[in-house]
PDB file of C-alpha atoms and ligand atoms in Angstrom:
ATOM      1  CA  UNK A   1      -3.204  -9.966 -18.046  1.00 83.00           C
ATOM      2  CA  UNK A   2      -0.427 -12.205 -16.396  1.00 90.00           C
ATOM      3  CA  UNK A   3      -0.056 -12.178 -12.666  1.00 92.00           C
ATOM      4  CA  UNK A   4       3.406  -9.970 -12.882  1.00 94.00           C
ATOM      5  CA  UNK A   5       1.557  -7.174 -15.006  1.00 96.00           C
ATOM      6  CA  UNK A   6      -0.483  -6.736 -11.929  1.00 97.00           C
ATOM      7  CA  UNK A   7       2.176  -6.522  -9.153  1.00 98.00           C
ATOM      8  CA  UNK A   8       3.270  -3.209  -8.556  1.00 98.00           C
ATOM      9  CA  UNK A   9       6.518  -1.696  -7.250  1.00 98.00           C
ATOM     10  CA  UNK A  10       5.766   1.916  -5.396  1.00 98.00           C
ATOM     11  CA  UNK A  11       8.962   3.775  -4.145  1.00 98.00           C
ATOM     12  CA  UNK A  12       8.159   6.559  -2.479  1.00 98.00           C
ATOM     13  CA  UNK A  13       9.890   9.694  -1.629  1.00 98.00           C
ATOM     14  CA  UNK A  14      12.974   8.177  -2.968  1.00 98.00           C
ATOM     15  CA  UNK A  15      16.220  10.668  -2.332  1.00 98.00           C
ATOM     16  CA  UNK A  16      18.803   9.018  -4.705  1.00 98.00           C
ATOM     17  CA  UNK A  17      17.908   8.711  -8.149  1.00 98.00           C
ATOM     18  CA  UNK A  18      20.168   6.187  -8.940  1.00 98.00           C
ATOM     19  CA  UNK A  19      18.040   4.367  -6.541  1.00 98.00           C
ATOM     20  CA  UNK A  20      14.860   4.318  -8.877  1.00 98.00           C
ATOM     21  CA  UNK A  21      17.057   3.179 -12.004  1.00 98.00           C
ATOM     22  CA  UNK A  22      18.943   0.087  -9.721  1.00 98.00           C
ATOM     23  CA  UNK A  23      15.627  -0.950  -8.450  1.00 98.00           C
ATOM     24  CA  UNK A  24      13.727  -0.379 -12.122  1.00 98.00           C
ATOM     25  CA  UNK A  25      17.129  -3.159 -12.839  1.00 98.00           C
ATOM     26  CA  UNK A  26      16.508  -5.255  -9.911  1.00 98.00           C
ATOM     27  CA  UNK A  27      12.985  -5.748 -10.775  1.00 98.00           C
ATOM     28  CA  UNK A  28      13.577  -6.381 -14.562  1.00 98.00           C
ATOM     29  CA  UNK A  29      15.871  -9.169 -14.240  1.00 97.00           C
ATOM     30  CA  UNK A  30      12.742 -11.313 -12.203  1.00 97.00           C
ATOM     31  CA  UNK A  31      10.606  -9.982 -15.194  1.00 97.00           C
ATOM     32  CA  UNK A  32       8.157  -7.608 -13.290  1.00 98.00           C
ATOM     33  CA  UNK A  33       8.112  -4.197 -14.939  1.00 98.00           C
ATOM     34  CA  UNK A  34       5.254  -2.265 -13.536  1.00 98.00           C
ATOM     35  CA  UNK A  35       6.937   0.408 -11.506  1.00 98.00           C
ATOM     36  CA  UNK A  36       5.623   3.865  -9.533  1.00 98.00           C
ATOM     37  CA  UNK A  37       7.297   6.614  -8.482  1.00 98.00           C
ATOM     38  CA  UNK A  38       5.634   8.774  -5.376  1.00 98.00           C
ATOM     39  CA  UNK A  39       7.550  12.368  -4.971  1.00 98.00           C
ATOM     40  CA  UNK A  40      10.895  11.248  -5.862  1.00 98.00           C
ATOM     41  CA  UNK A  41      13.228  14.083  -4.825  1.00 98.00           C
ATOM     42  CA  UNK A  42      14.925  14.307  -8.748  1.00 97.00           C
ATOM     43  CA  UNK A  43      13.218  12.298 -11.570  1.00 96.00           C
ATOM     44  CA  UNK A  44      14.312  12.212 -13.992  1.00 96.00           C
ATOM     45  CA  UNK A  45      17.945  12.346 -13.844  1.00 96.00           C
ATOM     46  CA  UNK A  46      20.876  10.601 -15.467  1.00 96.00           C
ATOM     47  CA  UNK A  47      22.271   8.355 -12.350  1.00 97.00           C
ATOM     48  CA  UNK A  48      18.755   6.526 -12.631  1.00 97.00           C
ATOM     49  CA  UNK A  49      19.519   6.324 -16.644  1.00 96.00           C
ATOM     50  CA  UNK A  50      23.119   4.754 -15.858  1.00 96.00           C
ATOM     51  CA  UNK A  51      21.953   2.258 -13.241  1.00 97.00           C
ATOM     52  CA  UNK A  52      18.917   1.362 -14.816  1.00 95.00           C
ATOM     53  CA  UNK A  53      21.858  -0.620 -17.053  1.00 94.00           C
ATOM     54  CA  UNK A  54      19.079  -1.193 -19.638  1.00 92.00           C
ATOM     55  CA  UNK A  55      16.018  -1.436 -17.934  1.00 95.00           C
ATOM     56  CA  UNK A  56      15.078   1.840 -19.164  1.00 93.00           C
ATOM     57  CA  UNK A  57      11.214   0.724 -20.179  1.00 95.00           C
ATOM     58  CA  UNK A  58      10.506   0.132 -16.710  1.00 97.00           C
ATOM     59  CA  UNK A  59      11.650   3.480 -15.504  1.00 96.00           C
ATOM     60  CA  UNK A  60      10.033   4.889 -18.525  1.00 94.00           C
ATOM     61  CA  UNK A  61       6.882   3.582 -17.584  1.00 96.00           C
ATOM     62  CA  UNK A  62       6.453   4.048 -14.364  1.00 97.00           C
ATOM     63  CA  UNK A  63       3.426   6.575 -13.105  1.00 97.00           C
ATOM     64  CA  UNK A  64       4.808   9.084 -10.906  1.00 98.00           C
ATOM     65  CA  UNK A  65       2.844  10.637  -8.050  1.00 98.00           C
ATOM     66  CA  UNK A  66       2.203  13.436  -5.612  1.00 97.00           C
ATOM     67  CA  UNK A  67       0.670  11.271  -3.351  1.00 96.00           C
ATOM     68  CA  UNK A  68       0.506   7.229  -2.199  1.00 97.00           C
ATOM     69  CA  UNK A  69      -2.830   7.199  -2.779  1.00 95.00           C
ATOM     70  CA  UNK A  70      -2.017   7.880  -6.267  1.00 96.00           C
ATOM     71  CA  UNK A  71       0.651   5.272  -6.468  1.00 97.00           C
ATOM     72  CA  UNK A  72      -1.503   2.321  -4.757  1.00 97.00           C
ATOM     73  CA  UNK A  73      -4.909   3.347  -7.451  1.00 96.00           C
ATOM     74  CA  UNK A  74      -6.319   0.480  -8.247  1.00 96.00           C
ATOM     75  CA  UNK A  75      -4.596  -1.634  -6.008  1.00 97.00           C
ATOM     76  CA  UNK A  76      -6.455  -3.693  -3.230  1.00 95.00           C
ATOM     77  CA  UNK A  77      -3.339  -5.136  -1.459  1.00 97.00           C
ATOM     78  CA  UNK A  78      -1.120  -2.965  -0.442  1.00 97.00           C
ATOM     79  CA  UNK A  79       2.265  -4.314   1.312  1.00 98.00           C
ATOM     80  CA  UNK A  80       4.949  -2.091   2.627  1.00 97.00           C
ATOM     81  CA  UNK A  81       8.192  -2.583   3.667  1.00 98.00           C
ATOM     82  CA  UNK A  82       9.668  -1.412   6.663  1.00 96.00           C
ATOM     83  CA  UNK A  83      13.021  -2.703   8.065  1.00 94.00           C
ATOM     84  CA  UNK A  84      11.547  -1.962  11.706  1.00 84.00           C
ATOM     85  CA  UNK A  85       7.936  -2.006  13.260  1.00 75.00           C
ATOM     86  CA  UNK A  86       6.539   1.353  13.523  1.00 68.00           C
ATOM     87  CA  UNK A  87       3.838   3.130  15.681  1.00 68.00           C
ATOM     88  CA  UNK A  88       1.372   0.771  13.104  1.00 72.00           C
ATOM     89  CA  UNK A  89       0.628  -2.188  14.080  1.00 79.00           C
ATOM     90  CA  UNK A  90       0.493  -4.226  11.538  1.00 89.00           C
ATOM     91  CA  UNK A  91       0.447  -7.676  10.663  1.00 92.00           C
ATOM     92  CA  UNK A  92       3.914  -8.937   9.654  1.00 94.00           C
ATOM     93  CA  UNK A  93       5.157 -10.999   6.582  1.00 96.00           C
ATOM     94  CA  UNK A  94       8.013 -12.763   5.270  1.00 97.00           C
ATOM     95  CA  UNK A  95       9.218 -11.511   1.786  1.00 98.00           C
ATOM     96  CA  UNK A  96       7.937 -15.267   0.768  1.00 97.00           C
ATOM     97  CA  UNK A  97       4.494 -15.379   2.855  1.00 97.00           C
ATOM     98  CA  UNK A  98       3.987 -11.276   1.087  1.00 98.00           C
ATOM     99  CA  UNK A  99       5.379 -13.141  -2.285  1.00 97.00           C
ATOM    100  CA  UNK A 100       2.718 -16.313  -2.005  1.00 96.00           C
ATOM    101  CA  UNK A 101      -0.210 -13.626  -0.943  1.00 96.00           C
ATOM    102  CA  UNK A 102       0.400 -11.208  -3.608  1.00 97.00           C
ATOM    103  CA  UNK A 103       0.428 -13.568  -5.822  1.00 95.00           C
ATOM    104  CA  UNK A 104      -2.634 -15.213  -4.714  1.00 94.00           C
ATOM    105  CA  UNK A 105      -4.663 -11.875  -5.214  1.00 95.00           C
ATOM    106  CA  UNK A 106      -3.237 -11.237  -8.695  1.00 96.00           C
ATOM    107  CA  UNK A 107      -4.490 -14.476  -9.462  1.00 93.00           C
ATOM    108  CA  UNK A 108      -7.780 -13.519  -8.963  1.00 92.00           C
ATOM    109  CA  UNK A 109      -7.427 -10.707 -11.291  1.00 93.00           C
ATOM    110  CA  UNK A 110      -6.463  -7.933  -8.480  1.00 95.00           C
ATOM    111  CA  UNK A 111      -3.641  -5.518  -8.585  1.00 97.00           C
ATOM    112  CA  UNK A 112      -0.972  -5.447  -5.618  1.00 98.00           C
ATOM    113  CA  UNK A 113       1.860  -2.745  -4.613  1.00 98.00           C
ATOM    114  CA  UNK A 114       4.848  -3.173  -2.828  1.00 98.00           C
ATOM    115  CA  UNK A 115       5.344  -0.210  -1.097  1.00 98.00           C
ATOM    116  CA  UNK A 116       9.248   0.998  -0.512  1.00 98.00           C
ATOM    117  CA  UNK A 117      10.126   3.591   1.859  1.00 98.00           C
ATOM    118  CA  UNK A 118      12.637   6.608   1.707  1.00 98.00           C
ATOM    119  CA  UNK A 119      16.445   5.524   2.026  1.00 98.00           C
ATOM    120  CA  UNK A 120      16.686   7.594   5.352  1.00 96.00           C
ATOM    121  CA  UNK A 121      13.376   7.308   6.851  1.00 96.00           C
ATOM    122  CA  UNK A 122      11.376   4.861   5.617  1.00 96.00           C
ATOM    123  CA  UNK A 123       7.936   4.553   4.929  1.00 96.00           C
ATOM    124  CA  UNK A 124       6.014   7.185   7.356  1.00 93.00           C
ATOM    125  CA  UNK A 125       3.290   6.019  10.035  1.00 90.00           C
ATOM    126  CA  UNK A 126       0.811   7.434   7.382  1.00 90.00           C
ATOM    127  CA  UNK A 127       1.920   5.753   4.948  1.00 94.00           C
ATOM    128  CA  UNK A 128       2.145   1.948   6.268  1.00 93.00           C
ATOM    129  CA  UNK A 129      -1.798   2.926   7.372  1.00 91.00           C
ATOM    130  CA  UNK A 130      -2.840   2.785   4.081  1.00 94.00           C
ATOM    131  CA  UNK A 131      -1.176  -0.607   3.821  1.00 95.00           C
ATOM    132  CA  UNK A 132      -2.798  -4.089   4.587  1.00 95.00           C
ATOM    133  CA  UNK A 133       0.476  -5.513   6.016  1.00 95.00           C
ATOM    134  CA  UNK A 134       3.933  -5.003   6.171  1.00 96.00           C
ATOM    135  CA  UNK A 135       7.079  -7.292   4.916  1.00 97.00           C
ATOM    136  CA  UNK A 136      10.184  -7.098   6.940  1.00 97.00           C
ATOM    137  CA  UNK A 137      13.273  -8.708   5.115  1.00 98.00           C
ATOM    138  CA  UNK A 138      14.871 -11.012   8.163  1.00 96.00           C
ATOM    139  CA  UNK A 139      18.153  -8.702   9.000  1.00 96.00           C
ATOM    140  CA  UNK A 140      20.142  -8.340  11.929  1.00 95.00           C
ATOM    141  CA  UNK A 141      18.702  -6.497  14.547  1.00 92.00           C
ATOM    142  CA  UNK A 142      21.767  -3.905  14.828  1.00 94.00           C
ATOM    143  CA  UNK A 143      21.689  -3.491  11.235  1.00 95.00           C
ATOM    144  CA  UNK A 144      18.673  -3.728   9.235  1.00 95.00           C
ATOM    145  CA  UNK A 145      18.382  -1.338   6.909  1.00 97.00           C
ATOM    146  CA  UNK A 146      19.065  -2.884   3.333  1.00 98.00           C
ATOM    147  CA  UNK A 147      19.901  -0.350   0.293  1.00 98.00           C
ATOM    148  CA  UNK A 148      16.343   0.463  -0.982  1.00 98.00           C
ATOM    149  CA  UNK A 149      17.379  -1.066  -4.022  1.00 98.00           C
ATOM    150  CA  UNK A 150      18.629  -4.213  -2.783  1.00 98.00           C
ATOM    151  CA  UNK A 151      15.375  -4.400  -0.421  1.00 98.00           C
ATOM    152  CA  UNK A 152      12.941  -4.142  -3.787  1.00 98.00           C
ATOM    153  CA  UNK A 153      15.606  -7.200  -5.540  1.00 98.00           C
ATOM    154  CA  UNK A 154      14.864  -9.673  -2.472  1.00 98.00           C
ATOM    155  CA  UNK A 155      10.943  -9.233  -2.927  1.00 98.00           C
ATOM    156  CA  UNK A 156      11.062  -9.551  -6.475  1.00 98.00           C
ATOM    157  CA  UNK A 157      13.436 -12.619  -6.013  1.00 98.00           C
ATOM    158  CA  UNK A 158      11.059 -13.889  -3.876  1.00 97.00           C
ATOM    159  CA  UNK A 159       7.748 -12.628  -6.441  1.00 97.00           C
ATOM    160  CA  UNK A 160      10.025 -14.610  -9.492  1.00 97.00           C
ATOM    161  CA  UNK A 161      10.202 -17.629  -7.220  1.00 96.00           C
ATOM    162  CA  UNK A 162       6.736 -18.189  -6.683  1.00 95.00           C
ATOM    163  CA  UNK A 163       5.828 -17.448 -10.271  1.00 94.00           C
ATOM    164  CA  UNK A 164       7.734 -19.893 -11.173  1.00 94.00           C
ATOM    165  CA  UNK A 165       6.987 -22.124  -8.803  1.00 89.00           C
ATOM    166  CA  UNK A 166       3.225 -24.586  -8.856  1.00 60.00           C
ATOM    167  CA  UNK A 167       1.632 -21.669  -6.852  1.00 57.00           C
ATOM    168  CA  UNK A 168      -1.880 -23.453  -6.590  1.00 58.00           C
ATOM    169  CA  UNK A 169      -4.334 -20.887  -9.019  1.00 56.00           C
ATOM    170  CA  UNK A 170      -6.719 -19.525  -7.001  1.00 58.00           C
ATOM    171  CA  UNK A 171     -10.350 -19.869  -7.570  1.00 61.00           C
ATOM    172  CA  UNK A 172     -11.584 -17.624 -10.539  1.00 63.00           C
ATOM    173  CA  UNK A 173     -13.833 -14.910  -9.087  1.00 65.00           C
ATOM    174  CA  UNK A 174     -17.928 -15.418  -9.594  1.00 67.00           C
ATOM    175  CA  UNK A 175     -19.048 -13.272 -12.553  1.00 72.00           C
ATOM    176  CA  UNK A 176     -21.305 -11.804  -9.846  1.00 78.00           C
ATOM    177  CA  UNK A 177     -18.541 -10.695  -7.539  1.00 86.00           C
ATOM    178  CA  UNK A 178     -18.540  -7.428  -6.209  1.00 92.00           C
ATOM    179  CA  UNK A 179     -14.733  -6.128  -6.778  1.00 93.00           C
ATOM    180  CA  UNK A 180     -12.378  -5.087  -3.794  1.00 93.00           C
ATOM    181  CA  UNK A 181     -12.331  -1.718  -2.970  1.00 95.00           C
ATOM    182  CA  UNK A 182      -9.051  -0.410  -3.850  1.00 94.00           C
ATOM    183  CA  UNK A 183      -7.302   2.484  -2.161  1.00 94.00           C
ATOM    184  CA  UNK A 184      -8.724   5.511  -3.867  1.00 95.00           C
ATOM    185  CA  UNK A 185     -12.469   4.361  -2.565  1.00 95.00           C
ATOM    186  CA  UNK A 186     -11.144   3.758   0.483  1.00 96.00           C
ATOM    187  CA  UNK A 187      -9.361   6.853   1.175  1.00 95.00           C
ATOM    188  CA  UNK A 188     -12.720   8.043  -0.092  1.00 97.00           C
ATOM    189  CA  UNK A 189     -14.218   6.098   2.679  1.00 97.00           C
ATOM    190  CA  UNK A 190     -11.900   7.496   5.420  1.00 97.00           C
ATOM    191  CA  UNK A 191     -12.259  11.175   4.748  1.00 97.00           C
ATOM    192  CA  UNK A 192     -16.490  10.865   4.713  1.00 98.00           C
ATOM    193  CA  UNK A 193     -15.684   8.739   7.781  1.00 98.00           C
ATOM    194  CA  UNK A 194     -13.651  11.208   9.299  1.00 97.00           C
ATOM    195  CA  UNK A 195     -16.067  14.619   8.221  1.00 97.00           C
ATOM    196  CA  UNK A 196     -18.736  11.894   9.915  1.00 97.00           C
ATOM    197  CA  UNK A 197     -17.213  12.298  13.754  1.00 97.00           C
ATOM    198  CA  UNK A 198     -16.289  16.118  13.554  1.00 95.00           C
ATOM    199  CA  UNK A 199     -20.083  16.085  12.525  1.00 96.00           C
ATOM    200  CA  UNK A 200     -21.734  14.125  15.772  1.00 96.00           C
ATOM    201  CA  UNK A 201     -18.786  15.492  17.636  1.00 95.00           C
ATOM    202  CA  UNK A 202     -17.213  11.925  18.558  1.00 96.00           C
ATOM    203  CA  UNK A 203     -13.843  13.353  19.398  1.00 91.00           C
ATOM    204  CA  UNK A 204     -14.667  15.372  22.352  1.00 92.00           C
ATOM    205  CA  UNK A 205     -11.150  16.527  22.934  1.00 88.00           C
ATOM    206  CA  UNK A 206      -8.991  13.601  22.046  1.00 90.00           C
ATOM    207  CA  UNK A 207      -6.709  13.473  18.895  1.00 91.00           C
ATOM    208  CA  UNK A 208      -8.706  12.898  16.105  1.00 91.00           C
ATOM    209  CA  UNK A 209      -5.667  11.371  14.609  1.00 92.00           C
ATOM    210  CA  UNK A 210      -4.635   8.406  17.100  1.00 91.00           C
ATOM    211  CA  UNK A 211      -8.716   7.658  16.264  1.00 93.00           C
ATOM    212  CA  UNK A 212      -8.437   7.684  12.681  1.00 94.00           C
ATOM    213  CA  UNK A 213      -5.117   5.326  12.594  1.00 92.00           C
ATOM    214  CA  UNK A 214      -7.128   2.824  14.740  1.00 91.00           C
ATOM    215  CA  UNK A 215      -9.808   2.583  12.303  1.00 95.00           C
ATOM    216  CA  UNK A 216      -7.757   2.507   9.061  1.00 93.00           C
ATOM    217  CA  UNK A 217      -6.399  -0.259  10.961  1.00 91.00           C
ATOM    218  CA  UNK A 218      -9.623  -1.795  11.075  1.00 93.00           C
ATOM    219  CA  UNK A 219     -11.111  -1.513   7.804  1.00 94.00           C
ATOM    220  CA  UNK A 220      -7.651  -2.074   5.944  1.00 91.00           C
ATOM    221  CA  UNK A 221      -8.338  -5.342   8.036  1.00 91.00           C
ATOM    222  CA  UNK A 222     -11.832  -6.236   6.629  1.00 92.00           C
ATOM    223  CA  UNK A 223     -10.585  -5.994   3.168  1.00 91.00           C
ATOM    224  CA  UNK A 224     -14.022  -4.600   2.289  1.00 94.00           C
ATOM    225  CA  UNK A 225     -15.763  -4.926  -1.570  1.00 95.00           C
ATOM    226  CA  UNK A 226     -16.895  -2.377  -2.964  1.00 95.00           C
ATOM    227  CA  UNK A 227     -20.611  -2.754  -2.210  1.00 96.00           C
ATOM    228  CA  UNK A 228     -19.707  -2.954   1.660  1.00 96.00           C
ATOM    229  CA  UNK A 229     -17.963   0.391   1.218  1.00 97.00           C
ATOM    230  CA  UNK A 230     -21.446   1.710  -0.160  1.00 97.00           C
ATOM    231  CA  UNK A 231     -23.634  -0.106   2.987  1.00 97.00           C
ATOM    232  CA  UNK A 232     -20.831   2.367   5.469  1.00 98.00           C
ATOM    233  CA  UNK A 233     -21.128   5.345   3.162  1.00 98.00           C
ATOM    234  CA  UNK A 234     -24.914   4.843   3.696  1.00 98.00           C
ATOM    235  CA  UNK A 235     -24.423   4.742   7.538  1.00 98.00           C
ATOM    236  CA  UNK A 236     -22.657   7.604   7.799  1.00 98.00           C
ATOM    237  CA  UNK A 237     -24.418   9.702   5.856  1.00 98.00           C
ATOM    238  CA  UNK A 238     -27.610   8.720   7.532  1.00 97.00           C
ATOM    239  CA  UNK A 239     -25.611  10.062  10.422  1.00 97.00           C
ATOM    240  CA  UNK A 240     -24.481  13.345   9.143  1.00 97.00           C
ATOM    241  CA  UNK A 241     -28.213  14.166   8.412  1.00 97.00           C
ATOM    242  CA  UNK A 242     -29.261  13.050  12.050  1.00 96.00           C
ATOM    243  CA  UNK A 243     -26.595  15.369  12.989  1.00 96.00           C
ATOM    244  CA  UNK A 244     -27.467  18.113  10.995  1.00 95.00           C
ATOM    245  CA  UNK A 245     -30.999  17.631  12.620  1.00 95.00           C
ATOM    246  CA  UNK A 246     -29.967  17.308  15.741  1.00 94.00           C
ATOM    247  CA  UNK A 247     -28.038  20.863  15.454  1.00 91.00           C
ATOM    248  CA  UNK A 248     -30.922  22.744  13.905  1.00 93.00           C
ATOM    249  CA  UNK A 249     -33.185  22.038  16.984  1.00 90.00           C
ATOM    250  CA  UNK A 250     -30.323  23.648  19.176  1.00 82.00           C
TER     251      UNK A 250
HETATM  252  N1  SAH B   1      16.199   3.908   8.398  1.00 52.67           N
HETATM  253  C1  SAH B   1      15.129   3.484   7.487  1.00 52.67           C
HETATM  254  C2  SAH B   1      15.566   2.804   6.223  1.00 52.67           C
HETATM  255  C3  SAH B   1      14.937   2.878   4.983  1.00 52.67           C
HETATM  256  S1  SAH B   1      15.241   1.872   3.912  1.00 52.67           S
HETATM  257  C4  SAH B   1      14.024   2.810   7.989  1.00 52.67           C
HETATM  258  O1  SAH B   1      14.252   2.460   9.234  1.00 52.67           O
HETATM  259  O2  SAH B   1      12.832   1.928   7.626  1.00 52.67           O
HETATM  260  C5  SAH B   1      14.809   2.327   2.154  1.00 52.67           C
HETATM  261  C6  SAH B   1      13.317   1.060   1.759  1.00 52.67           C
HETATM  262  O3  SAH B   1      13.832  -0.025   1.566  1.00 52.67           O
HETATM  263  C7  SAH B   1      12.479   1.034   3.336  1.00 52.67           C
HETATM  264  O4  SAH B   1      11.587   1.905   3.225  1.00 52.67           O
HETATM  265  C8  SAH B   1      12.391  -0.171   3.185  1.00 52.67           C
HETATM  266  O5  SAH B   1      10.980  -0.021   1.872  1.00 52.67           O
HETATM  267  C9  SAH B   1      12.960  -0.922   2.507  1.00 52.67           C
HETATM  268  N2  SAH B   1      14.014  -1.563   3.316  1.00 52.67           N
HETATM  269  C10 SAH B   1      15.218  -1.823   3.721  1.00 52.67           C
HETATM  270  N3  SAH B   1      15.833  -2.571   4.369  1.00 52.67           N
HETATM  271  C11 SAH B   1      14.249  -3.338   4.779  1.00 52.67           C
HETATM  272  C12 SAH B   1      14.257  -4.684   5.287  1.00 52.67           C
HETATM  273  N4  SAH B   1      15.124  -5.195   6.019  1.00 52.67           N
HETATM  274  N5  SAH B   1      12.881  -5.387   5.447  1.00 52.67           N
HETATM  275  C13 SAH B   1      11.838  -4.758   4.838  1.00 52.67           C
HETATM  276  N6  SAH B   1      12.455  -3.419   3.926  1.00 52.67           N
HETATM  277  C14 SAH B   1      12.813  -2.989   3.968  1.00 52.67           C
END
């Protein structure tokens, strides 16, 4: 599979169907065809087809998901595009750095997601928290937000340049290498972690959400493989068992 087939454009809660069509066209011109739609407000729609201008194959094969985690399935690297810095302080990449990082991962056979937010509200903090880094197109501060499909075009163009350039190919992963943990496995881990923190009464009145966002950031940064995740699940399961024993003695 070519690296461009492993790179997916994920459009989250898109309100204007025309933007979905324009994004498909923007991708198709740069040889990128993998699109995923998360909770689009209106899709399929004649405006989407009209603006795709022949890139219907991209839209036709797009997966439609209720939740972001579905759109990220199988991906071990997710890069969130945002015009503004949000509460989550993720490492920030330029589109060029993002393209290089995405291609390097794809060259190792990993699936990569580029995540784009809703036209009005952008990506929410909990959506950015599922990303490993944030990508900001360096627009001017007092008018920073591009049209969604134009942001898609900029990112697709940078990927095209990187694909055409002689990006040194990353060494192939070793045969016995553990696969990197994908978005769904990470989500299951975070659910287990949240439950365990409850079970061991870690929060003591503090906000569980704030802690979970920080822990997400920490563990996302680690880009764990499946074996490491199994070890952590094992530790959590033991902590839950011990908490159960302690409760039984009370
Ligand atoms: N008011 C929203 C703008 C949303 S524009 C906000 O502040 O985020 C729709 C989407 O296009 C964004 O969610 C983002 O994914 C992308 N986008 C627009 N301008 C961008 C920029 N300067 N850098 C990176 N992504 C951008």
